[in-house]
Coordinates of N, CA and C and ligand atoms in Angstrom, one line a residue:
M237 N 81.5 36.4 -3.2 CA 80.7 36.7 -1.9 C 81.2 35.5 -0.9
R238 N 81.8 36.1 0.3 CA 82.2 34.9 0.9 C 81.2 33.9 2.0
R239 N 80.8 33.0 2.4 CA 80.2 32.2 2.9 C 79.7 33.0 4.3
R240 N 78.2 33.1 4.5 CA 78.4 33.3 5.9 C 77.1 32.4 6.7
I241 N 77.6 32.5 7.9 CA 77.4 31.1 8.3 C 77.5 31.6 10.1
V242 N 76.3 30.9 10.7 CA 76.3 30.8 11.9 C 76.0 29.2 12.2
A243 N 77.0 28.4 13.4 CA 77.1 27.9 13.7 C 77.3 27.7 15.0
G244 N 76.3 26.6 15.6 CA 76.2 26.4 17.0 C 77.2 25.3 17.4
N245 N 77.7 25.2 18.5 CA 79.0 24.5 18.9 C 78.0 24.1 20.5
W246 N 77.4 22.8 20.4 CA 76.5 22.2 21.6 C 77.6 21.4 22.9
K247 N 78.6 21.6 22.7 CA 80.0 20.8 23.4 C 79.6 19.9 24.2
M248 N 79.6 19.5 25.5 CA 79.1 18.2 26.0 C 77.8 18.3 26.8
N249 N 76.8 18.7 26.0 CA 75.5 19.1 26.1 C 74.4 18.7 25.3
G250 N 73.6 18.0 25.9 CA 71.8 17.8 25.0 C 72.0 15.8 25.5
T251 N 71.0 15.7 24.9 CA 70.4 14.2 25.3 C 69.1 14.1 24.2
V252 N 68.6 13.0 24.1 CA 67.3 12.6 22.5 C 65.9 13.6 23.1
A253 N 66.1 14.7 24.6 CA 65.1 15.0 24.9 C 65.3 16.5 23.9
D254 N 66.6 17.0 23.7 CA 66.9 17.9 23.3 C 66.8 18.4 21.6
L255 N 66.5 17.1 20.7 CA 66.2 17.0 19.7 C 65.1 18.1 19.5
A256 N 64.1 18.2 20.0 CA 62.8 19.2 19.4 C 63.6 20.5 19.5
T257 N 64.5 21.0 20.3 CA 65.4 22.3 20.4 C 66.0 22.0 18.6
V258 N 66.8 21.0 18.0 CA 67.5 21.3 16.9 C 66.2 21.0 15.8
A259 N 64.7 20.5 15.8 CA 63.9 20.6 14.8 C 63.6 21.9 15.1
E260 N 63.6 22.8 16.2 CA 62.7 24.3 16.1 C 64.4 25.1 15.2
I261 N 64.9 24.9 15.9 CA 66.3 25.6 15.1 C 66.7 25.1 13.4
S262 N 65.8 24.5 13.3 CA 66.1 23.3 11.6 C 65.1 24.0 11.1
T263 N 63.7 24.7 11.5 CA 63.0 25.1 10.7 C 63.1 26.6 10.8
A264 N 63.7 27.4 11.3 CA 64.3 28.8 11.3 C 65.4 28.6 10.5
A265 N 66.5 27.5 9.9 CA 67.3 27.4 9.1 C 67.0 27.4 7.7
K266 N 66.0 26.6 7.7 CA 65.6 26.3 6.3 C 65.0 27.3 5.7
T267 N 64.6 28.6 6.0 CA 64.1 29.2 5.0 C 65.3 30.4 5.6
A268 N 66.6 30.5 5.8 CA 67.3 31.7 6.4 C 68.8 31.7 5.2
A269 N 68.5 33.1 5.4 CA 69.5 34.2 3.9 C 71.3 33.4 4.5
C270 N 71.5 32.7 5.1 CA 72.8 32.4 5.4 C 72.9 30.5 5.7
E271 N 74.0 30.0 6.2 CA 73.9 28.7 6.3 C 73.9 28.8 8.1
V272 N 73.3 27.7 8.0 CA 73.0 27.9 9.5 C 74.1 25.9 10.1
V273 N 74.9 25.5 10.9 CA 74.8 24.3 11.0 C 75.1 24.3 12.7
L274 N 74.5 22.8 13.9 CA 74.8 22.5 14.8 C 75.7 21.7 14.5
C275 N 77.0 22.1 15.8 CA 77.7 20.9 15.7 C 77.6 20.0 17.2
L276 N 76.7 18.9 17.5 CA 76.5 18.2 18.1 C 77.3 17.6 19.3
P277 N 77.1 16.4 20.0 CA 77.5 15.5 20.8 C 77.3 14.7 20.2
A278 N 78.3 13.4 19.7 CA 78.1 12.4 18.5 C 77.2 11.5 18.7
T279 N 76.5 11.8 20.1 CA 75.3 10.7 20.5 C 74.5 11.3 19.6
L280 N 74.2 12.3 19.1 CA 73.0 12.6 18.9 C 72.7 12.8 17.2
I281 N 74.1 13.0 16.8 CA 74.4 13.3 14.9 C 73.4 12.4 14.2
R282 N 73.6 11.3 14.2 CA 72.4 10.3 13.9 C 71.0 10.6 14.0
S283 N 70.4 10.8 15.1 CA 69.3 11.2 15.3 C 68.7 12.1 14.9
A284 N 69.4 13.3 14.8 CA 69.3 14.4 14.6 C 69.2 14.9 13.3
R285 N 70.1 14.0 12.4 CA 70.0 13.7 11.1 C 69.2 13.4 10.3
N286 N 68.1 12.1 11.3 CA 66.9 11.2 10.9 C 66.1 12.6 10.5
L287 N 65.8 13.1 11.9 CA 64.8 14.3 12.3 C 64.9 15.2 11.1
V288 N 65.8 15.8 11.4 CA 65.8 17.4 10.7 C 66.5 17.3 8.9
G289 N 66.3 18.5 8.3 CA 67.4 18.2 7.0 C 68.1 19.2 7.2
M290 N 68.5 20.2 8.3 CA 69.8 21.0 8.3 C 71.1 20.3 8.6
E291 N 71.9 20.9 8.3 CA 73.1 20.4 8.6 C 74.4 20.5 10.1
I292 N 74.5 19.3 10.1 CA 74.9 19.0 11.3 C 76.4 18.4 11.1
G293 N 77.1 19.1 12.7 CA 78.4 19.0 12.9 C 79.0 18.1 13.6
G294 N 80.4 17.4 13.8 CA 80.6 17.0 15.0 C 81.7 17.9 16.0
Q295 N 82.4 17.6 16.9 CA 83.5 19.0 17.6 C 84.6 18.4 17.6
D296 N 85.1 17.4 17.1 CA 86.2 16.7 16.9 C 86.4 15.8 16.1
C297 N 87.3 15.2 16.2 CA 87.5 13.7 15.1 C 89.1 13.7 15.3
H298 N 89.4 12.2 15.4 CA 90.3 11.4 15.4 C 91.6 12.0 14.1
A299 N 92.5 11.7 13.7 CA 93.8 12.1 12.9 C 93.5 10.1 12.1
R300 N 93.3 9.0 12.5 CA 93.3 7.9 11.9 C 91.9 7.7 11.7
A301 N 91.5 7.0 10.5 CA 89.8 6.6 10.0 C 89.7 5.8 11.0
E302 N 90.2 5.0 11.8 CA 89.8 3.5 12.5 C 91.0 3.2 13.0
G303 N 90.8 2.3 14.0 CA 91.9 1.6 14.7 C 92.0 1.6 16.1
A304 N 93.2 1.3 16.8 CA 92.9 1.3 18.6 C 93.2 2.5 18.8
H305 N 91.7 3.3 19.3 CA 91.7 4.7 19.7 C 90.4 4.7 20.9
T306 N 90.7 4.1 21.9 CA 89.5 3.9 22.5 C 88.3 5.3 23.0
G307 N 87.9 5.3 22.8 CA 86.6 6.8 22.7 C 87.0 7.7 22.3
D308 N 87.8 7.4 21.1 CA 87.8 8.2 20.2 C 86.7 8.4 19.1
I309 N 86.5 9.0 18.5 CA 85.9 9.0 16.7 C 86.4 9.5 15.5
S310 N 86.2 8.9 14.3 CA 87.2 9.0 13.2 C 86.0 10.2 12.7
A311 N 86.5 10.8 11.3 CA 86.3 11.5 10.7 C 85.6 11.0 9.9
P312 N 85.6 9.2 9.5 CA 84.3 9.0 8.4 C 83.3 8.1 9.2
M313 N 83.7 8.1 10.2 CA 82.4 7.9 11.4 C 81.3 8.6 11.5
L314 N 81.8 10.3 11.9 CA 81.2 11.0 11.3 C 80.6 11.4 10.3
R315 N 80.8 11.1 9.4 CA 80.2 11.3 8.1 C 79.0 10.3 7.9
N316 N 79.3 9.1 8.0 CA 78.6 7.7 7.8 C 77.5 8.0 9.5
A317 N 77.6 9.1 10.1 CA 76.6 9.4 11.0 C 75.9 10.6 10.4
G318 N 75.9 11.4 9.4 CA 75.3 12.0 9.0 C 76.0 13.5 8.9
A319 N 77.2 13.5 9.4 CA 77.8 14.8 9.6 C 78.1 15.3 8.4
G320 N 78.0 16.9 8.3 CA 79.0 17.4 7.0 C 79.7 18.2 7.7
W321 N 79.8 18.4 9.0 CA 81.3 19.1 9.4 C 81.7 19.0 10.5
V322 N 82.7 19.3 11.2 CA 83.5 19.2 12.4 C 84.5 19.9 12.8
I323 N 83.8 20.8 14.2 CA 85.0 21.7 14.6 C 86.1 20.9 15.5
L324 N 87.5 21.8 14.7 CA 89.1 21.1 14.9 C 89.7 22.4 15.3
G325 N 90.3 21.9 16.7 CA 90.9 23.1 17.3 C 90.7 24.1 18.4
H326 N 89.0 23.7 18.4 CA 88.7 24.3 19.6 C 89.7 24.5 21.0
S327 N 89.7 25.5 21.7 CA 90.2 25.9 22.7 C 90.0 25.0 23.7
E328 N 88.7 24.5 24.2 CA 88.5 23.4 25.3 C 89.4 22.1 25.1
R329 N 89.6 21.4 23.4 CA 90.3 20.2 23.2 C 91.6 20.8 23.1
R330 N 92.4 21.6 23.0 CA 93.9 22.2 23.0 C 93.7 22.2 24.8
R331 N 93.1 22.4 25.0 CA 93.0 22.9 26.6 C 92.9 21.1 27.5
D332 N 91.9 21.1 27.1 CA 91.3 19.6 28.5 C 92.3 18.0 27.7
H333 N 92.8 18.1 26.8 CA 93.6 17.0 25.7 C 95.0 17.7 25.1
A334 N 95.1 18.5 25.7 CA 96.6 19.4 25.5 C 96.8 18.6 23.8
E335 N 96.3 19.6 23.3 CA 96.0 18.9 21.8 C 97.0 20.4 21.3
I336 N 98.1 19.9 20.2 CA 98.8 20.9 19.9 C 98.6 21.2 17.9
D337 N 99.2 22.2 17.4 CA 98.8 22.3 16.0 C 99.1 21.5 14.8
A338 N 100.3 20.6 15.5 CA 100.3 19.7 14.7 C 99.3 18.2 14.5
Q339 N 98.5 18.2 16.2 CA 97.6 17.2 15.7 C 96.4 17.9 15.2
V340 N 96.0 19.4 15.6 CA 95.3 19.6 14.9 C 94.6 19.5 13.3
A341 N 96.0 20.1 12.7 CA 96.5 19.8 11.4 C 96.2 17.8 11.0
A342 N 96.5 17.5 11.2 CA 96.8 15.8 11.0 C 94.6 15.9 11.1
K343 N 94.3 16.5 12.0 CA 92.7 15.8 12.2 C 92.0 16.8 10.8
V344 N 92.7 18.0 10.4 CA 91.9 19.0 9.2 C 91.9 17.8 7.9
L345 N 93.2 17.2 7.9 CA 93.9 16.7 6.8 C 92.6 15.2 7.0
A346 N 92.4 14.5 7.6 CA 91.4 13.4 8.1 C 90.2 14.0 7.5
A347 N 89.5 14.9 8.8 CA 88.0 15.4 7.8 C 88.0 16.1 6.3
W348 N 89.0 16.1 5.9 CA 88.9 16.9 4.0 C 88.7 15.8 3.6
E349 N 89.8 14.5 3.9 CA 89.4 12.9 3.3 C 88.1 12.5 3.4
A350 N 87.7 12.6 4.6 CA 86.1 12.3 4.5 C 85.1 13.1 4.4
G351 N 85.4 14.0 3.8 CA 84.3 15.2 2.8 C 83.7 15.9 4.1
L352 N 84.8 16.2 5.3 CA 83.5 17.0 6.0 C 84.1 18.3 5.9
T353 N 83.2 19.2 5.5 CA 83.7 20.8 6.1 C 84.1 21.2 7.5
V354 N 85.2 21.6 7.9 CA 86.3 22.1 9.2 C 85.8 23.6 9.6
I355 N 85.5 23.5 10.7 CA 85.4 25.0 11.1 C 86.5 24.7 12.1
L356 N 88.1 25.5 11.3 CA 89.1 25.1 13.2 C 89.1 26.4 12.9
C357 N 89.3 26.3 14.3 CA 89.3 27.1 15.6 C 90.6 27.7 16.2
I358 N 91.0 29.1 16.4 CA 92.7 29.4 16.6 C 91.5 30.9 17.5
G359 N 92.8 31.1 18.5 CA 92.8 32.3 19.5 C 93.8 31.9 20.5
E360 N 93.7 33.3 21.0 CA 95.4 33.6 22.1 C 93.8 33.5 23.9
T361 N 94.7 33.1 24.5 CA 94.6 32.8 26.1 C 94.2 34.1 26.0
E362 N 93.5 33.7 27.7 CA 93.7 35.8 28.5 C 95.4 36.1 28.8
A363 N 96.4 35.6 29.3 CA 97.3 35.7 29.3 C 98.5 36.2 28.0
Q364 N 98.1 35.5 27.3 CA 98.6 36.4 25.6 C 98.0 37.7 25.6
Y365 N 96.6 37.7 25.3 CA 96.1 38.8 25.0 C 96.8 40.0 26.0
R366 N 96.9 39.5 27.3 CA 97.0 40.3 28.1 C 98.7 41.1 27.8
A367 N 99.6 39.7 27.7 CA 100.8 40.4 26.8 C 100.7 41.1 25.6
G368 N 99.5 41.4 24.8 CA 99.9 41.8 23.6 C 100.7 41.0 22.5
E369 N 100.5 39.7 23.1 CA 100.8 38.4 21.9 C 99.6 38.2 20.7
T370 N 98.2 38.7 20.8 CA 97.6 37.9 20.4 C 97.5 37.9 18.5
L371 N 98.2 38.5 18.0 CA 98.6 38.4 16.6 C 99.4 37.3 16.0
G372 N 100.4 37.2 17.3 CA 101.8 36.3 16.4 C 101.2 34.5 17.7
V373 N 100.1 34.9 18.4 CA 99.8 33.2 18.5 C 98.8 32.8 17.1
L374 N 97.9 33.7 16.5 CA 96.7 34.0 15.4 C 98.0 32.9 14.8
A375 N 98.9 33.7 14.0 CA 99.9 33.7 12.7 C 100.3 32.3 13.5
A376 N 101.2 31.9 14.9 CA 101.7 30.7 14.8 C 100.6 29.8 14.9
Q377 N 99.4 29.7 14.9 CA 98.1 28.4 15.1 C 98.1 28.6 13.3
I378 N 97.7 29.5 12.6 CA 97.5 29.4 11.2 C 98.6 28.7 10.8
A379 N 99.7 28.7 10.9 CA 100.9 27.9 10.5 C 100.7 27.1 10.8
G380 N 100.2 26.6 12.1 CA 100.6 25.1 12.4 C 99.6 24.4 12.2
S381 N 98.8 24.8 12.4 CA 97.3 24.1 12.3 C 96.2 23.7 11.0
L382 N 96.4 24.9 10.1 CA 96.3 24.8 8.5 C 97.0 24.3 7.6
P383 N 96.5 22.7 7.5 CA 97.4 22.6 6.4 C 97.1 23.1 5.3
E384 N 98.0 22.7 3.9 CA 97.8 23.5 2.5 C 96.5 22.2 2.1
G385 N 95.7 23.3 1.6 CA 94.4 22.6 0.8 C 93.3 23.2 1.0
A386 N 93.7 23.8 2.3 CA 91.7 24.7 2.2 C 91.6 25.4 1.4
T387 N 89.9 24.9 1.4 CA 89.2 26.2 0.2 C 87.7 26.5 1.1
P388 N 87.7 27.4 0.4 CA 85.9 28.0 1.0 C 85.1 27.2 0.8
A389 N 85.2 26.4 0.1 CA 84.6 25.0 0.4 C 84.5 24.0 1.3
N390 N 86.0 23.5 1.9 CA 86.5 22.2 3.0 C 86.2 23.3 4.4
T391 N 86.7 24.6 4.3 CA 87.0 25.4 5.3 C 86.5 26.5 6.1
M392 N 86.8 26.8 6.9 CA 86.3 28.1 7.5 C 87.0 28.1 8.9
I393 N 87.4 29.7 9.4 CA 87.8 29.7 10.5 C 87.1 30.4 11.3
A394 N 88.0 29.9 12.4 CA 86.8 30.6 13.7 C 88.0 31.3 14.8
Y395 N 87.5 33.0 14.5 CA 88.8 33.6 15.6 C 88.0 33.2 17.0
E396 N 88.4 33.0 17.6 CA 87.9 32.4 19.4 C 88.6 32.9 20.5
P397 N 88.9 33.8 21.3 CA 89.4 34.5 22.2 C 89.6 33.2 23.2
V398 N 89.8 32.9 23.9 CA 89.5 31.6 24.9 C 89.3 32.5 25.9
W399 N 89.7 33.5 26.3 CA 89.3 34.2 27.5 C 87.6 35.0 27.5
A400 N 86.8 34.8 25.7 CA 85.7 35.0 25.8 C 84.9 34.2 25.9
I401 N 85.4 32.7 25.4 CA 84.9 31.6 25.1 C 83.7 31.5 27.0
G402 N 82.1 32.0 27.0 CA 81.8 31.6 27.8 C 81.7 32.3 29.3
T403 N 82.6 33.4 28.9 CA 82.8 34.7 29.9 C 81.8 36.1 30.0
G404 N 81.3 35.9 28.6 CA 80.4 36.9 29.1 C 81.4 38.5 28.3
L405 N 82.8 37.9 27.8 CA 83.7 39.2 27.7 C 83.9 39.2 26.1
T406 N 83.8 40.4 25.7 CA 84.3 39.9 24.4 C 85.6 41.4 24.0
P407 N 86.3 40.8 22.8 CA 87.0 41.4 22.3 C 86.0 43.1 22.0
S408 N 86.8 44.3 21.9 CA 86.4 45.2 21.5 C 86.0 45.0 19.9
S409 N 85.7 46.0 19.4 CA 85.2 45.9 17.5 C 86.2 46.1 17.2
D410 N 87.3 46.9 17.2 CA 88.7 47.5 16.7 C 89.5 46.1 16.7
E411 N 89.1 45.6 17.7 CA 90.4 44.1 18.3 C 89.7 42.9 17.2
I412 N 88.0 43.0 17.1 CA 88.2 41.8 16.7 C 87.9 42.4 15.2
T413 N 87.8 43.2 14.2 CA 88.2 43.2 13.1 C 89.8 43.5 12.7
R414 N 90.5 43.9 13.8 CA 91.8 43.7 13.2 C 92.3 42.3 13.2
A415 N 91.9 41.2 14.1 CA 92.3 40.2 14.3 C 92.1 39.4 13.0
H416 N 90.9 39.4 12.2 CA 90.2 38.8 11.3 C 91.3 39.2 10.0
A417 N 91.2 40.6 9.9 CA 92.4 41.2 9.1 C 93.7 40.5 8.8
F418 N 93.9 40.4 10.4 CA 95.3 39.7 10.7 C 95.4 38.0 9.5
I419 N 94.1 37.9 9.9 CA 94.1 36.6 9.5 C 93.8 36.4 8.1
R420 N 93.0 37.0 7.6 CA 92.4 36.9 6.2 C 93.8 36.8 5.7
A421 N 94.7 37.8 5.8 CA 96.2 38.2 5.2 C 97.0 36.7 5.1
R422 N 96.9 35.6 6.2 CA 97.3 35.0 6.2 C 96.7 33.5 5.6
L423 N 95.7 33.7 4.8 CA 95.2 32.3 4.6 C 95.7 32.4 3.4
P424 N 95.1 31.2 2.9 CA 95.7 31.1 1.2 C 94.9 31.1 0.3
D425 N 93.7 31.7 0.8 CA 92.5 32.0 0.2 C 91.8 32.8 0.7
P426 N 91.7 34.2 0.1 CA 91.0 35.2 1.2 C 89.9 35.1 1.2
A427 N 89.5 34.0 0.4 CA 88.1 33.9 0.2 C 87.4 32.9 1.1
L428 N 88.0 32.4 2.0 CA 87.9 31.5 3.2 C 87.1 32.6 4.3
S429 N 85.6 31.9 4.5 CA 85.4 32.8 5.5 C 85.9 32.6 6.6
I430 N 85.6 33.8 7.8 CA 86.2 33.8 9.5 C 85.4 34.2 10.1
L431 N 85.0 33.2 10.9 CA 83.1 33.3 12.2 C 84.6 33.8 13.0
Y432 N 83.8 34.5 14.0 CA 83.7 35.6 15.4 C 83.0 33.9 16.2
G433 N 84.0 34.0 17.6 CA 83.3 33.4 18.4 C 84.3 33.4 19.9
G434 N 82.9 34.0 20.7 CA 83.0 33.5 22.1 C 81.8 35.2 22.9
S435 N 81.0 34.2 23.4 CA 80.1 34.8 24.3 C 79.4 35.9 23.0
V436 N 78.8 35.2 21.8 CA 77.9 35.6 21.1 C 76.5 35.7 21.4
G437 N 75.4 36.5 21.6 CA 74.2 36.3 22.2 C 73.1 36.9 21.4
P438 N 72.2 37.4 22.0 CA 71.4 38.0 21.0 C 71.6 39.4 21.4
A439 N 72.2 39.9 22.3 CA 72.5 41.0 22.6 C 73.4 41.6 22.0
N440 N 74.2 41.3 21.1 CA 75.4 41.7 20.8 C 75.8 41.2 19.1
A441 N 75.0 40.4 19.1 CA 75.0 39.5 17.8 C 75.2 41.1 16.4
A442 N 74.0 41.5 16.5 CA 74.4 42.5 15.5 C 75.0 43.6 15.4
A443 N 75.7 43.2 16.4 CA 76.9 44.5 16.5 C 78.1 43.8 15.9
I444 N 78.5 42.8 16.4 CA 79.8 41.8 16.0 C 79.3 41.3 14.1
L445 N 78.0 40.6 14.3 CA 78.3 40.2 12.5 C 78.2 41.1 11.7
A446 N 78.2 42.5 12.0 CA 78.0 43.5 11.3 C 79.5 44.5 10.6
L447 N 80.9 43.4 11.5 CA 82.0 44.2 11.4 C 82.6 43.8 10.3
R448 N 83.5 44.4 9.6 CA 84.5 44.3 8.3 C 85.0 43.4 8.6
G449 N 84.6 42.0 8.0 CA 86.0 40.7 7.7 C 85.3 39.9 8.7
V450 N 84.1 39.6 9.4 CA 83.3 38.9 10.2 C 82.1 38.1 9.2
D451 N 82.6 36.7 9.1 CA 81.5 36.2 7.7 C 80.7 35.6 8.7
G452 N 80.8 35.6 9.6 CA 79.6 34.4 10.9 C 79.9 34.6 12.0
A453 N 79.1 33.3 12.9 CA 79.3 32.9 14.4 C 79.8 31.9 14.8
L454 N 80.7 31.3 15.4 CA 80.4 30.5 16.2 C 79.9 30.5 17.7
V455 N 79.0 29.8 17.8 CA 78.2 29.9 19.5 C 77.9 29.0 20.1
G456 N 78.6 28.9 21.3 CA 78.7 27.8 22.5 C 77.0 28.2 23.0
G457 N 77.4 28.9 24.0 CA 76.0 29.2 25.0 C 74.8 29.0 24.5
A458 N 74.7 30.0 23.7 CA 73.6 30.9 23.1 C 72.8 29.7 21.9
S459 N 74.0 28.6 21.7 CA 72.9 27.5 20.2 C 72.3 26.7 21.5
L460 N 71.9 26.6 22.6 CA 71.6 25.1 23.6 C 70.0 25.7 23.3
A461 N 69.5 27.0 23.1 CA 68.2 27.0 23.2 C 67.5 27.8 21.6
S462 N 66.7 27.2 21.0 CA 65.9 28.0 20.2 C 65.5 29.8 20.4
E463 N 65.1 29.7 21.4 CA 65.2 31.2 22.0 C 66.5 32.3 22.1
T464 N 67.6 31.6 21.9 CA 68.7 32.6 21.5 C 69.2 32.1 20.6
F465 N 69.6 31.1 19.7 CA 70.1 30.6 18.8 C 69.4 31.4 17.3
I466 N 67.8 31.2 17.2 CA 67.3 32.0 16.3 C 67.7 33.3 16.4
P467 N 67.1 34.2 16.5 CA 67.9 36.1 16.5 C 68.8 35.7 16.2
L468 N 69.9 34.7 16.8 CA 71.1 35.2 16.0 C 71.3 34.9 14.0
I469 N 70.4 33.6 13.8 CA 70.3 33.7 12.8 C 70.2 34.9 12.0
H470 N 68.1 35.6 12.5 CA 68.0 36.5 12.2 C 69.2 37.7 11.9
A471 N 69.8 37.9 12.8 CA 71.3 39.1 12.8 C 72.1 39.0 12.2
M472 N 72.1 37.7 11.3 CA 73.3 37.2 10.7 C 72.7 37.3 8.9
E473 N 71.6 37.6 9.3 CA 70.8 37.9 7.7 C 70.6 39.4 8.0
A474 N 70.1 39.7 8.9 CA 70.3 41.6 8.6 C 71.5 41.7 8.5
A475 N 72.6 41.7 9.0 CA 73.8 42.6 8.9 C 74.1 42.2 7.5
H476 N 73.8 41.3 6.7 CA 74.5 41.2 5.3 C 72.7 41.3 4.3
A477 N 72.3 42.2 4.6 CA 71.2 42.0 4.3 C 71.2 43.1 2.6
Ligands
PEP607 C1 82.9 28.4 21.7 O1 83.3 27.3 22.8 O2 83.0 28.0 20.9 C2 82.3 29.5 21.8 C3 82.0 30.5 21.5 O3 81.3 29.6 23.5 P1 80.3 30.7 24.0 O4 79.5 31.2 22.8 O5 79.8 30.3 25.0 O6 81.5 32.1 24.5

């Protein structure tokens, strides 16, 4: 049985006032038949942990545990603040901060060392999709950004086509199924969970989460409000009831 999870990525959104939303989501998470984690801005992690019992994650970490890296946050710092998870290799990090696979791999090792569970994001850009390069890109990103040592306990993969993030566009069911099967065949352990991410919301979650090989969702926009996120938890439960 692979782990089933709905993970929210708040990106650079949320202030103390939004802890009320975390609390609402936490109430639904408590009785959920799947795992639920919210990856919050670092500024909210400690307060969220103090407020609720649910799993909280960060959205990036540095490869070093400490040192002269202004503005960065380390994996032990996330852990110390109360996070149990971290998203790594998100396409917005790869785009905005020019992160390459080797850097992502180093961050994964740092996160494991700190005891964080990693959600490792991979996915093709629109140009790569149009050029039919999706599977080649996924193979290269797995080879380059997933170090040896991944287990179902410390790692999940998120397949996130870059062109589907925040656009309302999604790949076809066949494309998602094919990508997940392709990724699974390249993982060191086929029991690792693979999440789909990219414009998942209440309208399409049931269909996407029911697809073969889809073990959960990584959700951006729809995770910012309990009205749109809690239905995704219920869709996950129904998909594998
Ligand atoms: C994401 O950024 O990981 C994501 C999936 O965003 P959205 O759900 O908004 O497409």
